[in-house]
CSV table of C-alpha atoms in Angstrom, one decimal:
chain,number,residue,atom,x,y,z
A,1,MET,CA,42.9,56.7,-24.1
A,2,LEU,CA,44.1,54.5,-21.2
A,3,ARG,CA,40.9,52.5,-21.5
A,4,LYS,CA,41.5,51.8,-25.2
A,5,ILE,CA,45.1,50.6,-24.5
A,6,SER,CA,43.9,48.4,-21.7
A,7,SER,CA,41.2,46.9,-23.9
A,8,LEU,CA,43.7,46.3,-26.7
A,9,MET,CA,46.1,44.7,-24.3
A,10,SER,CA,43.4,42.4,-22.9
A,11,GLY,CA,42.4,41.4,-26.4
A,12,ILE,CA,46.0,40.6,-27.3
A,13,LEU,CA,46.5,38.6,-24.1
A,14,LEU,CA,43.3,36.6,-24.6
A,15,THR,CA,44.2,35.9,-28.2
A,16,SER,CA,47.7,34.8,-27.2
A,17,LEU,CA,46.4,32.6,-24.5
A,18,PHE,CA,43.9,31.0,-26.9
A,19,PHE,CA,46.7,30.1,-29.4
A,20,ILE,CA,49.0,28.8,-26.6
A,21,LEU,CA,46.3,26.5,-25.3
A,22,VAL,CA,45.1,25.3,-28.7
A,23,GLY,CA,48.7,24.7,-29.8
A,24,SER,CA,49.4,22.4,-26.8
A,25,VAL,CA,46.5,20.0,-27.6
A,26,PRO,CA,48.0,16.7,-29.0
A,27,VAL,CA,46.7,15.5,-32.3
A,28,MET,CA,46.2,11.8,-32.7
A,29,ALA,CA,46.5,10.5,-36.2
A,30,ALA,CA,45.3,7.1,-37.3
A,31,PRO,CA,48.1,4.7,-38.1
A,32,ALA,CA,48.7,4.4,-41.8
A,33,SER,CA,48.8,0.6,-41.6
A,34,VAL,CA,45.2,0.2,-40.4
A,35,THR,CA,42.3,0.3,-42.9
A,36,PRO,CA,39.3,1.4,-40.8
A,37,HIS,CA,35.6,1.2,-41.6
A,38,GLY,CA,33.3,1.6,-38.7
A,39,THR,CA,34.5,-0.7,-36.1
A,40,ALA,CA,36.1,-3.1,-38.6
A,41,LYS,CA,39.9,-2.6,-38.9
A,42,PHE,CA,42.3,-4.7,-40.9
A,43,ALA,CA,46.1,-4.5,-40.4
A,44,ASN,CA,46.5,-5.3,-44.2
A,45,PRO,CA,44.3,-4.2,-47.1
A,46,THR,CA,43.0,-7.8,-47.5
A,47,ALA,CA,40.1,-9.7,-46.0
A,48,THR,CA,38.5,-13.1,-46.6
A,49,VAL,CA,34.8,-13.3,-47.4
A,50,ASN,CA,32.5,-16.3,-47.1
A,51,LEU,CA,29.5,-16.2,-49.4
A,52,SER,CA,28.0,-19.6,-48.6
A,53,LYS,CA,25.0,-18.3,-46.6
A,54,ASN,CA,23.5,-16.7,-49.7
A,55,SER,CA,21.3,-18.0,-52.5
A,56,ALA,CA,23.0,-18.6,-55.9
A,57,LYS,CA,21.6,-15.2,-57.1
A,58,PHE,CA,23.2,-13.3,-54.2
A,59,ARG,CA,26.5,-15.2,-54.4
A,60,ARG,CA,26.7,-14.0,-58.0
A,61,ILE,CA,25.9,-10.4,-57.0
A,62,TRP,CA,28.5,-10.6,-54.2
A,63,ARG,CA,31.1,-12.0,-56.5
A,64,GLN,CA,30.5,-9.2,-59.1
A,65,ALA,CA,30.8,-6.6,-56.3
A,66,ILE,CA,34.0,-8.1,-54.9
A,67,GLN,CA,35.5,-8.4,-58.4
A,68,ALA,CA,34.7,-4.7,-59.0
A,69,TRP,CA,36.2,-3.7,-55.7
A,70,ASN,CA,39.3,-5.8,-56.1
A,71,HIS,CA,39.8,-4.1,-59.5
A,72,THR,CA,40.2,-0.7,-57.8
A,73,GLY,CA,43.3,-1.9,-56.0
A,74,ALA,CA,42.3,-0.1,-52.8
A,75,PHE,CA,41.4,-3.3,-50.9
A,76,HIS,CA,41.5,-7.0,-51.8
A,77,PHE,CA,38.8,-9.5,-50.9
A,78,VAL,CA,39.5,-13.2,-51.1
A,79,ILE,CA,36.4,-15.5,-51.4
A,80,THR,CA,36.6,-18.6,-49.3
A,81,LYS,CA,34.3,-21.4,-48.1
A,82,ALA,CA,36.2,-21.7,-44.8
A,83,LEU,CA,36.0,-19.4,-41.7
A,84,ALA,CA,36.4,-15.8,-43.0
A,85,ASN,CA,36.8,-12.3,-41.8
A,86,ILE,CA,33.5,-11.4,-43.4
A,87,THR,CA,30.4,-13.6,-43.8
A,88,THR,CA,27.7,-12.2,-46.1
A,89,GLY,CA,24.0,-13.0,-45.9
A,90,THR,CA,20.6,-11.7,-46.7
A,91,ASP,CA,17.9,-10.2,-44.4
A,92,SER,CA,14.5,-11.6,-45.2
A,93,LYS,CA,12.9,-9.2,-42.6
A,94,LEU,CA,13.2,-6.4,-45.2
A,95,GLY,CA,10.4,-8.0,-47.2
A,96,ALA,CA,12.6,-9.4,-49.9
A,97,ASP,CA,16.1,-10.9,-50.1
A,98,TYR,CA,18.3,-7.9,-49.7
A,99,PRO,CA,22.0,-8.2,-49.1
A,100,ALA,CA,22.9,-7.7,-45.5
């Protein structure tokens, strides 16, 4: 009987210790003002995009994609010919002109 009580007390002690240790681990939340994707982070939900390094075909495809994305309201891309946050291009090493 004493062995059962000792085993039960050990179990309660270990469970309590576990919850005490887990409860003391700080949780880091991402700031709500940052829009993360991979390593790219924008302080505001807006970014400029330069499409000039693409053929006319892919500029049209990028514009359609940007227009569709902007329509969601989640993030807003502004197309520019100047220095931009994002520069699109194509990768000819893939065997065809795929967006990069």
